[in-house]
Amino acid sequence: MQASTSTMPDEGRQILSSHFDDLEQQHLSSNLGMWFFLGSEVMFFSGLIVSYAVYRGLSPVAFELASRHMDLWVGFFNTLVLLTSSLTMAFAVRCSQVRDNRGIVRYLIATAVLGSAFLGVKATEYKKEIDHHLFPGPHFVVPGHDAEEMLEASKGPDGQVNHEVYRHNLGRFQMMFVFYFFMTGVHAFHMIVGIAAVLIFAVLAKIRWFSGYGHTQIEALGLYWHFVDVVWVFLYPLLYLIG
Amino acid sequence: MNAAAHARHDDGPPTDYLSDTSVASWLLTTDHKRVGILYLISVTLFFLVGGVIAGLMRLELMTPKGDVFSTPDTYNRMFTMHGVIMIFFFLVPSIPAVLGNFLIPLMIGARDLAFPKINLLSWYVYIIGGVMGIWILIHGGVDTGWTFYTPFSTMYSNTMVVTAAVAVFITGFSSILTGLNFIVTVHTMRAPGMTWFRLPLFVWSQYATALIMVLGTPVLAISVILVALERFFGFGIFDPRLGGDPILFQHLFWFYSHPAVYIMVLPGFAVVSEIIPCFSRRPIFGYRFIAFASVAIAIFGFLVWGHHMFVSGQSMYAGAVFSILSFLVAIPSAIKVFNWTATLYKGSLRFDTPMLYALGFIGLFTIGGLTGLMVASLAIDVHVHDTYFIVAHFHYIMVGGTTMAYLGGIHFWWPKISGRMYSEIWGKLSALLVFVGFNLTFFPQFLLGYLGMPRRYFEYRPEFQVLNVMSTAGASILAVGFLLPLFYLGMSLRRPRDAGPNPWGATGLEWQIESPPTTHNFHEPVLVTCGPYMYSPEEAEREYASQHVHHA
């Protein structure tokens, strides 16, 4: 119990909350809590992903044309940036295990920088799309050549355009952007929260606020960061690659 | 937490968790018992608000013409607010957040939940959502029904749908945090010897509930946020003119909201599984079946959302599959009812207030469950869809089930929570009034619905009046039944502490410690050596004899 922790050298001491029996229990609780929270987050995204999949399956033409407006290579670059940030986060967790405080600070800052770079790139993508009136809502404009292709795809076997199908396709073209902005927006929100947490943890590590180098806490943060990363690994192929 | 640490190291006798009365000590507490009390007070307030609205609606429906509310619109806002408040701010949090918070650590021999600060946070989140809910009510309300069906909610309603969606979204997080805390606590905080199959069934049921909360609530969150965004920006995700599909909302919504019914009633099972063995003086029949049935209900609950959509135009095959799956939920539910009945059989029954509530629960839940089979049948549902039959059915399950169990639980653990006994006569009277009032209110609604009275209408054809008057009369009895406990439980607080650690002669760790418990729950490390519900026949005999001596 508490007595056993205070005999450890001060450098490596973890703070044990009074309602836990030992550090192992505390560590297990923290980890399990984060895993279940992430399970909850998976359900949050899966509602969107399922809806996306259904609409996409119903209107493949409109969705494919719309997803051609995504820049494959910018997305690829961003994926690389994010995966690298997961690597630096893993290093930070490793440093907390071997009690290398300077390493923690260094790698957390690297993680935050990479995360911010991702958001910066995403912001330029958003700007480009908004400039081209691809943000859903009253100002949305379907680009001319896409409209022509959809008109072509709306022709029945007799060569006549089915206007109902055509209007439907135009709507679904916008729908793709609804999903794109909402899903990447929610993801970006998770990134912002993550970056803020990473920076706070870096400061706390710097001032040695975690007496045991915050192994438990930084591991939980690491799980969160990897999760946000994994979400992007699903979003990138869904939004950019298919088609 | 600090208080707990101090209490253990101070030389003076440990104080009970209620002894520090300053406001700050309550608002900043991380003690699971105090958070439970905070929830108790706030949940009761919301119940009163929702109840007053229900009373106004029953008054309106006493006559075939609209006379209480000036317009149907007002009536629409009233039933919406009644639903939103009762479901999101009363039924969902009632048993888990009040009794679960208070009891789970006590029952498994822990000093607190795994995340005490998150537990307090969940209460604040709940209060923020609740205050928004009340704010909406004062500023005109919402008229969509608690289900926020699109496209009405996204395009046509001119009320505060966005605010309501955000309030529900926020409250959902409180539910997720509570569920998360319970799951982790049950996994990691059990005392030595407290194996999974020595857990009280209360804990099993709460665990199953917590799984639904954590996995279901985010889907509700996403669907109400989609409604808010659609209203705000006109994205078209639920708008057929823009390629969207209003039915998509129903799929997303019921994927949470059907399991949410089990969030409301599984905790009711939890309470009844504790009360029945105690007042029958018998070990519970089929412990493992009841435990697994809870988990099975949680799992099946996720597979049956489509039975809300039989008339939405989904394919006949989808309807048939959802109908069959819905029937499957009856199996674990019936296992529980049969096991409670088997526990009662040849037991030495004592009809104290909690027992009366628990028996009432079984009666009402059985009626609600059997009519559930009727509405799960595709063909019958098409006939009674959106009629008062449905209203009666879900009130039997959610109000009859959850509220009876909640009140039973409050009475059962009141001596533990407050250290005081309440007036048994008034308690029994309230249980009786609630049972009679409830049946008089809602049974006529089955008939009304079967005869064709649609729900959500503020006027109706004159031939329905007799049954409606009965229903309104029942509601007034029900109201008295619900209000009584406020008075006699409140009065009991004025008396000196007289309950003692274990007034019911119950088993379970929470009855081993003093009433009310000390801040850190247990004085010594707990070691569990046997399962729950060790009520032996000899013990029953002894208890029964001592009761008679006591009363003589």
PDB file of N, CA and C in Angstrom, chain A residues 124-208:
ATOM      1  N   THR A 124      -5.165  24.301 -45.270  1.00  0.00           N
ATOM      2  CA  THR A 124      -5.021  24.768 -46.656  1.00  0.00           C
ATOM      3  C   THR A 124      -5.949  23.995 -47.578  1.00  0.00           C
ATOM      4  N   GLU A 125      -6.119  22.690 -47.296  1.00  0.00           N
ATOM      5  CA  GLU A 125      -7.069  21.910 -48.107  1.00  0.00           C
ATOM      6  C   GLU A 125      -8.472  22.476 -47.973  1.00  0.00           C
ATOM      7  N   TYR A 126      -8.881  22.737 -46.711  1.00  0.00           N
ATOM      8  CA  TYR A 126     -10.206  23.311 -46.473  1.00  0.00           C
ATOM      9  C   TYR A 126     -10.373  24.608 -47.259  1.00  0.00           C
ATOM     10  N   LYS A 127      -9.331  25.442 -47.194  1.00  0.00           N
ATOM     11  CA  LYS A 127      -9.450  26.754 -47.827  1.00  0.00           C
ATOM     12  C   LYS A 127      -9.666  26.596 -49.322  1.00  0.00           C
ATOM     13  N   LYS A 128      -8.879  25.691 -49.917  1.00  0.00           N
ATOM     14  CA  LYS A 128      -9.017  25.461 -51.351  1.00  0.00           C
ATOM     15  C   LYS A 128     -10.445  25.021 -51.687  1.00  0.00           C
ATOM     16  N   GLU A 129     -10.956  24.097 -50.895  1.00  0.00           N
ATOM     17  CA  GLU A 129     -12.299  23.578 -51.190  1.00  0.00           C
ATOM     18  C   GLU A 129     -13.365  24.655 -50.998  1.00  0.00           C
ATOM     19  N   ILE A 130     -13.196  25.462 -49.941  1.00  0.00           N
ATOM     20  CA  ILE A 130     -14.190  26.526 -49.722  1.00  0.00           C
ATOM     21  C   ILE A 130     -14.122  27.540 -50.842  1.00  0.00           C
ATOM     22  N   ASP A 131     -12.898  27.863 -51.295  1.00  0.00           N
ATOM     23  CA  ASP A 131     -12.740  28.799 -52.411  1.00  0.00           C
ATOM     24  C   ASP A 131     -13.431  28.293 -53.671  1.00  0.00           C
ATOM     25  N   HIS A 132     -13.441  26.979 -53.854  1.00  0.00           N
ATOM     26  CA  HIS A 132     -14.096  26.415 -55.036  1.00  0.00           C
ATOM     27  C   HIS A 132     -15.584  26.148 -54.791  1.00  0.00           C
ATOM     28  N   HIS A 133     -16.138  26.743 -53.733  1.00  0.00           N
ATOM     29  CA  HIS A 133     -17.561  26.572 -53.396  1.00  0.00           C
ATOM     30  C   HIS A 133     -17.922  25.115 -53.188  1.00  0.00           C
ATOM     31  N   LEU A 134     -17.027  24.354 -52.605  1.00  0.00           N
ATOM     32  CA  LEU A 134     -17.319  22.951 -52.345  1.00  0.00           C
ATOM     33  C   LEU A 134     -17.734  22.723 -50.901  1.00  0.00           C
ATOM     34  N   PHE A 135     -17.946  23.816 -50.148  1.00  0.00           N
ATOM     35  CA  PHE A 135     -18.452  23.651 -48.787  1.00  0.00           C
ATOM     36  C   PHE A 135     -19.968  23.519 -48.854  1.00  0.00           C
ATOM     37  N   PRO A 136     -20.531  22.444 -48.291  1.00  0.00           N
ATOM     38  CA  PRO A 136     -21.970  22.199 -48.433  1.00  0.00           C
ATOM     39  C   PRO A 136     -22.799  23.340 -47.855  1.00  0.00           C
ATOM     40  N   GLY A 137     -23.974  23.514 -48.410  1.00  0.00           N
ATOM     41  CA  GLY A 137     -24.850  24.580 -47.941  1.00  0.00           C
ATOM     42  C   GLY A 137     -25.331  25.391 -49.116  1.00  0.00           C
ATOM     43  N   PRO A 138     -25.901  26.565 -48.849  1.00  0.00           N
ATOM     44  CA  PRO A 138     -26.517  27.348 -49.930  1.00  0.00           C
ATOM     45  C   PRO A 138     -25.534  27.790 -51.020  1.00  0.00           C
ATOM     46  N   HIS A 139     -24.238  27.936 -50.670  1.00  0.00           N
ATOM     47  CA  HIS A 139     -23.287  28.438 -51.677  1.00  0.00           C
ATOM     48  C   HIS A 139     -22.600  27.322 -52.444  1.00  0.00           C
ATOM     49  N   PHE A 140     -23.049  26.112 -52.234  1.00  0.00           N
ATOM     50  CA  PHE A 140     -22.379  24.982 -52.871  1.00  0.00           C
ATOM     51  C   PHE A 140     -22.617  25.010 -54.378  1.00  0.00           C
ATOM     52  N   VAL A 141     -21.541  24.808 -55.147  1.00  0.00           N
ATOM     53  CA  VAL A 141     -21.667  24.760 -56.602  1.00  0.00           C
ATOM     54  C   VAL A 141     -21.049  23.454 -57.101  1.00  0.00           C
ATOM     55  N   VAL A 142     -21.810  22.725 -57.884  1.00  0.00           N
ATOM     56  CA  VAL A 142     -21.244  21.517 -58.476  1.00  0.00           C
ATOM     57  C   VAL A 142     -20.447  21.942 -59.706  1.00  0.00           C
ATOM     58  N   PRO A 143     -19.155  21.642 -59.753  1.00  0.00           N
ATOM     59  CA  PRO A 143     -18.352  22.050 -60.912  1.00  0.00           C
ATOM     60  C   PRO A 143     -18.929  21.508 -62.210  1.00  0.00           C
ATOM     61  N   GLY A 144     -18.807  22.314 -63.299  1.00  0.00           N
ATOM     62  CA  GLY A 144     -19.483  22.023 -64.558  1.00  0.00           C
ATOM     63  C   GLY A 144     -19.201  20.636 -65.115  1.00  0.00           C
ATOM     64  N   HIS A 145     -17.921  20.259 -65.182  1.00  0.00           N
ATOM     65  CA  HIS A 145     -17.628  18.977 -65.820  1.00  0.00           C
ATOM     66  C   HIS A 145     -18.187  17.815 -65.017  1.00  0.00           C
ATOM     67  N   ASP A 146     -18.232  17.964 -63.667  1.00  0.00           N
ATOM     68  CA  ASP A 146     -18.824  16.903 -62.849  1.00  0.00           C
ATOM     69  C   ASP A 146     -20.309  16.794 -63.131  1.00  0.00           C
ATOM     70  N   ALA A 147     -20.940  17.982 -63.275  1.00  0.00           N
ATOM     71  CA  ALA A 147     -22.377  17.979 -63.554  1.00  0.00           C
ATOM     72  C   ALA A 147     -22.644  17.266 -64.884  1.00  0.00           C
ATOM     73  N   GLU A 148     -21.775  17.532 -65.881  1.00  0.00           N
ATOM     74  CA  GLU A 148     -21.957  16.870 -67.187  1.00  0.00           C
ATOM     75  C   GLU A 148     -21.828  15.359 -67.068  1.00  0.00           C
ATOM     76  N   GLU A 149     -20.799  14.943 -66.327  1.00  0.00           N
ATOM     77  CA  GLU A 149     -20.606  13.493 -66.188  1.00  0.00           C
ATOM     78  C   GLU A 149     -21.792  12.841 -65.508  1.00  0.00           C
ATOM     79  N   MET A 150     -22.329  13.543 -64.501  1.00  0.00           N
ATOM     80  CA  MET A 150     -23.477  12.959 -63.798  1.00  0.00           C
ATOM     81  C   MET A 150     -24.709  12.946 -64.689  1.00  0.00           C
ATOM     82  N   LEU A 151     -24.821  13.976 -65.546  1.00  0.00           N
ATOM     83  CA  LEU A 151     -25.929  14.012 -66.500  1.00  0.00           C
ATOM     84  C   LEU A 151     -25.836  12.794 -67.422  1.00  0.00           C
ATOM     85  N   GLU A 152     -24.597  12.523 -67.848  1.00  0.00           N
ATOM     86  CA  GLU A 152     -24.342  11.360 -68.705  1.00  0.00           C
ATOM     87  C   GLU A 152     -24.759  10.072 -67.981  1.00  0.00           C
ATOM     88  N   ALA A 153     -24.351  10.010 -66.683  1.00  0.00           N
ATOM     89  CA  ALA A 153     -24.615   8.784 -65.918  1.00  0.00           C
ATOM     90  C   ALA A 153     -26.101   8.626 -65.606  1.00  0.00           C
ATOM     91  N   SER A 154     -26.874   9.735 -65.737  1.00  0.00           N
ATOM     92  CA  SER A 154     -28.295   9.662 -65.387  1.00  0.00           C
ATOM     93  C   SER A 154     -29.150   9.251 -66.570  1.00  0.00           C
ATOM     94  N   LYS A 155     -28.520   8.956 -67.692  1.00  0.00           N
ATOM     95  CA  LYS A 155     -29.301   8.574 -68.872  1.00  0.00           C
ATOM     96  C   LYS A 155     -29.792   7.142 -68.738  1.00  0.00           C
ATOM     97  N   GLY A 156     -31.035   6.958 -69.117  1.00  0.00           N
ATOM     98  CA  GLY A 156     -31.595   5.607 -69.090  1.00  0.00           C
ATOM     99  C   GLY A 156     -31.141   4.831 -70.322  1.00  0.00           C
ATOM    100  N   PRO A 157     -31.616   3.608 -70.451  1.00  0.00           N
ATOM    101  CA  PRO A 157     -31.227   2.781 -71.613  1.00  0.00           C
ATOM    102  C   PRO A 157     -31.677   3.405 -72.929  1.00  0.00           C
ATOM    103  N   ASP A 158     -32.739   4.243 -72.882  1.00  0.00           N
ATOM    104  CA  ASP A 158     -33.241   4.863 -74.107  1.00  0.00           C
ATOM    105  C   ASP A 158     -32.489   6.136 -74.472  1.00  0.00           C
ATOM    106  N   GLY A 159     -31.426   6.475 -73.717  1.00  0.00           N
ATOM    107  CA  GLY A 159     -30.650   7.666 -74.035  1.00  0.00           C
ATOM    108  C   GLY A 159     -31.261   8.943 -73.496  1.00  0.00           C
ATOM    109  N   GLN A 160     -32.413   8.888 -72.832  1.00  0.00           N
ATOM    110  CA  GLN A 160     -33.040  10.076 -72.252  1.00  0.00           C
ATOM    111  C   GLN A 160     -32.518  10.298 -70.839  1.00  0.00           C
ATOM    112  N   VAL A 161     -32.320  11.579 -70.491  1.00  0.00           N
ATOM    113  CA  VAL A 161     -31.867  11.876 -69.140  1.00  0.00           C
ATOM    114  C   VAL A 161     -33.034  11.742 -68.171  1.00  0.00           C
ATOM    115  N   ASN A 162     -32.834  10.960 -67.120  1.00  0.00           N
ATOM    116  CA  ASN A 162     -33.834  10.875 -66.051  1.00  0.00           C
ATOM    117  C   ASN A 162     -33.532  11.987 -65.056  1.00  0.00           C
ATOM    118  N   HIS A 163     -34.369  13.025 -65.076  1.00  0.00           N
ATOM    119  CA  HIS A 163     -34.022  14.217 -64.288  1.00  0.00           C
ATOM    120  C   HIS A 163     -34.075  13.977 -62.800  1.00  0.00           C
ATOM    121  N   GLU A 164     -34.929  13.029 -62.417  1.00  0.00           N
ATOM    122  CA  GLU A 164     -34.997  12.738 -60.984  1.00  0.00           C
ATOM    123  C   GLU A 164     -33.678  12.142 -60.510  1.00  0.00           C
ATOM    124  N   VAL A 165     -33.162  11.176 -61.290  1.00  0.00           N
ATOM    125  CA  VAL A 165     -31.872  10.558 -60.952  1.00  0.00           C
ATOM    126  C   VAL A 165     -30.776  11.618 -60.965  1.00  0.00           C
ATOM    127  N   TYR A 166     -30.860  12.513 -61.941  1.00  0.00           N
ATOM    128  CA  TYR A 166     -29.831  13.543 -62.068  1.00  0.00           C
ATOM    129  C   TYR A 166     -29.807  14.454 -60.839  1.00  0.00           C
ATOM    130  N   ARG A 167     -31.001  14.926 -60.446  1.00  0.00           N
ATOM    131  CA  ARG A 167     -31.067  15.790 -59.267  1.00  0.00           C
ATOM    132  C   ARG A 167     -30.544  15.057 -58.030  1.00  0.00           C
ATOM    133  N   HIS A 168     -30.928  13.792 -57.970  1.00  0.00           N
ATOM    134  CA  HIS A 168     -30.493  12.960 -56.853  1.00  0.00           C
ATOM    135  C   HIS A 168     -28.963  12.885 -56.800  1.00  0.00           C
ATOM    136  N   ASN A 169     -28.377  12.684 -57.976  1.00  0.00           N
ATOM    137  CA  ASN A 169     -26.915  12.592 -58.032  1.00  0.00           C
ATOM    138  C   ASN A 169     -26.249  13.895 -57.609  1.00  0.00           C
ATOM    139  N   LEU A 170     -26.854  15.012 -58.052  1.00  0.00           N
ATOM    140  CA  LEU A 170     -26.296  16.316 -57.642  1.00  0.00           C
ATOM    141  C   LEU A 170     -26.298  16.422 -56.118  1.00  0.00           C
ATOM    142  N   GLY A 171     -27.407  15.980 -55.518  1.00  0.00           N
ATOM    143  CA  GLY A 171     -27.493  16.022 -54.058  1.00  0.00           C
ATOM    144  C   GLY A 171     -26.432  15.138 -53.415  1.00  0.00           C
ATOM    145  N   ARG A 172     -26.278  13.959 -53.962  1.00  0.00           N
ATOM    146  CA  ARG A 172     -25.299  13.024 -53.378  1.00  0.00           C
ATOM    147  C   ARG A 172     -23.872  13.519 -53.563  1.00  0.00           C
ATOM    148  N   PHE A 173     -23.650  14.301 -54.636  1.00  0.00           N
ATOM    149  CA  PHE A 173     -22.329  14.890 -54.837  1.00  0.00           C
ATOM    150  C   PHE A 173     -22.004  15.820 -53.664  1.00  0.00           C
ATOM    151  N   GLN A 174     -22.992  16.608 -53.293  1.00  0.00           N
ATOM    152  CA  GLN A 174     -22.777  17.483 -52.130  1.00  0.00           C
ATOM    153  C   GLN A 174     -22.638  16.666 -50.853  1.00  0.00           C
ATOM    154  N   MET A 175     -23.399  15.562 -50.796  1.00  0.00           N
ATOM    155  CA  MET A 175     -23.381  14.720 -49.598  1.00  0.00           C
ATOM    156  C   MET A 175     -21.979  14.234 -49.273  1.00  0.00           C
ATOM    157  N   MET A 176     -21.240  13.892 -50.336  1.00  0.00           N
ATOM    158  CA  MET A 176     -19.861  13.455 -50.131  1.00  0.00           C
ATOM    159  C   MET A 176     -19.085  14.527 -49.372  1.00  0.00           C
ATOM    160  N   PHE A 177     -19.315  15.792 -49.726  1.00  0.00           N
ATOM    161  CA  PHE A 177     -18.584  16.857 -49.040  1.00  0.00           C
ATOM    162  C   PHE A 177     -19.103  17.071 -47.626  1.00  0.00           C
ATOM    163  N   VAL A 178     -20.396  16.812 -47.418  1.00  0.00           N
ATOM    164  CA  VAL A 178     -20.905  16.869 -46.045  1.00  0.00           C
ATOM    165  C   VAL A 178     -20.110  15.903 -45.181  1.00  0.00           C
ATOM    166  N   PHE A 179     -20.025  14.660 -45.671  1.00  0.00           N
ATOM    167  CA  PHE A 179     -19.301  13.646 -44.892  1.00  0.00           C
ATOM    168  C   PHE A 179     -17.827  14.021 -44.756  1.00  0.00           C
ATOM    169  N   TYR A 180     -17.258  14.495 -45.857  1.00  0.00           N
ATOM    170  CA  TYR A 180     -15.840  14.852 -45.829  1.00  0.00           C
ATOM    171  C   TYR A 180     -15.581  15.908 -44.753  1.00  0.00           C
ATOM    172  N   PHE A 181     -16.358  16.980 -44.797  1.00  0.00           N
ATOM    173  CA  PHE A 181     -16.095  18.052 -43.832  1.00  0.00           C
ATOM    174  C   PHE A 181     -16.432  17.621 -42.417  1.00  0.00           C
ATOM    175  N   PHE A 182     -17.498  16.871 -42.262  1.00  0.00           N
ATOM    176  CA  PHE A 182     -17.878  16.492 -40.905  1.00  0.00           C
ATOM    177  C   PHE A 182     -16.880  15.507 -40.313  1.00  0.00           C
ATOM    178  N   MET A 183     -16.519  14.490 -41.089  1.00  0.00           N
ATOM    179  CA  MET A 183     -15.624  13.477 -40.544  1.00  0.00           C
ATOM    180  C   MET A 183     -14.227  14.046 -40.291  1.00  0.00           C
ATOM    181  N   THR A 184     -13.677  14.763 -41.288  1.00  0.00           N
ATOM    182  CA  THR A 184     -12.346  15.322 -41.056  1.00  0.00           C
ATOM    183  C   THR A 184     -12.418  16.419 -40.004  1.00  0.00           C
ATOM    184  N   GLY A 185     -13.559  17.120 -39.928  1.00  0.00           N
ATOM    185  CA  GLY A 185     -13.702  18.163 -38.906  1.00  0.00           C
ATOM    186  C   GLY A 185     -13.706  17.582 -37.508  1.00  0.00           C
ATOM    187  N   VAL A 186     -14.471  16.505 -37.318  1.00  0.00           N
ATOM    188  CA  VAL A 186     -14.485  15.866 -35.998  1.00  0.00           C
ATOM    189  C   VAL A 186     -13.098  15.314 -35.674  1.00  0.00           C
ATOM    190  N   HIS A 187     -12.443  14.769 -36.705  1.00  0.00           N
ATOM    191  CA  HIS A 187     -11.080  14.272 -36.495  1.00  0.00           C
ATOM    192  C   HIS A 187     -10.156  15.422 -36.105  1.00  0.00           C
ATOM    193  N   ALA A 188     -10.280  16.545 -36.814  1.00  0.00           N
ATOM    194  CA  ALA A 188      -9.419  17.692 -36.504  1.00  0.00           C
ATOM    195  C   ALA A 188      -9.682  18.190 -35.084  1.00  0.00           C
ATOM    196  N   PHE A 189     -10.946  18.139 -34.671  1.00  0.00           N
ATOM    197  CA  PHE A 189     -11.258  18.540 -33.300  1.00  0.00           C
ATOM    198  C   PHE A 189     -10.518  17.636 -32.302  1.00  0.00           C
ATOM    199  N   HIS A 190     -10.523  16.341 -32.592  1.00  0.00           N
ATOM    200  CA  HIS A 190      -9.794  15.420 -31.709  1.00  0.00           C
ATOM    201  C   HIS A 190      -8.301  15.726 -31.723  1.00  0.00           C
ATOM    202  N   MET A 191      -7.790  16.141 -32.901  1.00  0.00           N
ATOM    203  CA  MET A 191      -6.369  16.507 -32.987  1.00  0.00           C
ATOM    204  C   MET A 191      -6.075  17.721 -32.111  1.00  0.00           C
ATOM    205  N   ILE A 192      -6.956  18.724 -32.182  1.00  0.00           N
ATOM    206  CA  ILE A 192      -6.721  19.945 -31.406  1.00  0.00           C
ATOM    207  C   ILE A 192      -6.680  19.620 -29.918  1.00  0.00           C
ATOM    208  N   VAL A 193      -7.665  18.817 -29.479  1.00  0.00           N
ATOM    209  CA  VAL A 193      -7.670  18.406 -28.071  1.00  0.00           C
ATOM    210  C   VAL A 193      -6.376  17.661 -27.745  1.00  0.00           C
ATOM    211  N   GLY A 194      -5.966  16.784 -28.658  1.00  0.00           N
ATOM    212  CA  GLY A 194      -4.759  15.996 -28.429  1.00  0.00           C
ATOM    213  C   GLY A 194      -3.524  16.866 -28.344  1.00  0.00           C
ATOM    214  N   ILE A 195      -3.402  17.827 -29.273  1.00  0.00           N
ATOM    215  CA  ILE A 195      -2.216  18.688 -29.263  1.00  0.00           C
ATOM    216  C   ILE A 195      -2.163  19.496 -27.972  1.00  0.00           C
ATOM    217  N   ALA A 196      -3.322  20.026 -27.570  1.00  0.00           N
ATOM    218  CA  ALA A 196      -3.355  20.789 -26.315  1.00  0.00           C
ATOM    219  C   ALA A 196      -2.903  19.907 -25.161  1.00  0.00           C
ATOM    220  N   ALA A 197      -3.404  18.672 -25.117  1.00  0.00           N
ATOM    221  CA  ALA A 197      -3.029  17.777 -24.016  1.00  0.00           C
ATOM    222  C   ALA A 197      -1.535  17.471 -24.073  1.00  0.00           C
ATOM    223  N   VAL A 198      -1.012  17.230 -25.284  1.00  0.00           N
ATOM    224  CA  VAL A 198       0.411  16.909 -25.418  1.00  0.00           C
ATOM    225  C   VAL A 198       1.253  18.072 -24.911  1.00  0.00           C
ATOM    226  N   LEU A 199       0.859  19.296 -25.270  1.00  0.00           N
ATOM    227  CA  LEU A 199       1.640  20.463 -24.827  1.00  0.00           C
ATOM    228  C   LEU A 199       1.570  20.612 -23.308  1.00  0.00           C
ATOM    229  N   ILE A 200       0.376  20.426 -22.746  1.00  0.00           N
ATOM    230  CA  ILE A 200       0.259  20.532 -21.288  1.00  0.00           C
ATOM    231  C   ILE A 200       1.143  19.482 -20.625  1.00  0.00           C
ATOM    232  N   PHE A 201       1.125  18.273 -21.166  1.00  0.00           N
ATOM    233  CA  PHE A 201       1.955  17.217 -20.575  1.00  0.00           C
ATOM    234  C   PHE A 201       3.440  17.550 -20.703  1.00  0.00           C
ATOM    235  N   ALA A 202       3.813  18.183 -21.839  1.00  0.00           N
ATOM    236  CA  ALA A 202       5.219  18.545 -22.009  1.00  0.00           C
ATOM    237  C   ALA A 202       5.632  19.544 -20.936  1.00  0.00           C
ATOM    238  N   VAL A 203       4.764  20.542 -20.681  1.00  0.00           N
ATOM    239  CA  VAL A 203       5.087  21.531 -19.646  1.00  0.00           C
ATOM    240  C   VAL A 203       5.173  20.852 -18.280  1.00  0.00           C
ATOM    241  N   LEU A 204       4.208  19.979 -18.001  1.00  0.00           N
ATOM    242  CA  LEU A 204       4.201  19.292 -16.702  1.00  0.00           C
ATOM    243  C   LEU A 204       5.454  18.444 -16.536  1.00  0.00           C
ATOM    244  N   ALA A 205       5.888  17.810 -17.628  1.00  0.00           N
ATOM    245  CA  ALA A 205       7.110  17.006 -17.535  1.00  0.00           C
ATOM    246  C   ALA A 205       8.308  17.913 -17.319  1.00  0.00           C
ATOM    247  N   LYS A 206       8.288  19.051 -18.006  1.00  0.00           N
ATOM    248  CA  LYS A 206       9.402  20.002 -17.890  1.00  0.00           C
ATOM    249  C   LYS A 206       9.573  20.470 -16.444  1.00  0.00           C
ATOM    250  N   ILE A 207       8.464  20.814 -15.803  1.00  0.00           N
ATOM    251  CA  ILE A 207       8.580  21.284 -14.418  1.00  0.00           C
ATOM    252  C   ILE A 207       8.557  20.116 -13.438  1.00  0.00           C
ATOM    253  N   ARG A 208       8.684  18.925 -13.941  1.00  0.00           N
ATOM    254  CA  ARG A 208       8.734  17.687 -13.135  1.00  0.00           C
ATOM    255  C   ARG A 208       7.526  17.591 -12.220  1.00  0.00           C
TER     256      ARG A 208
END
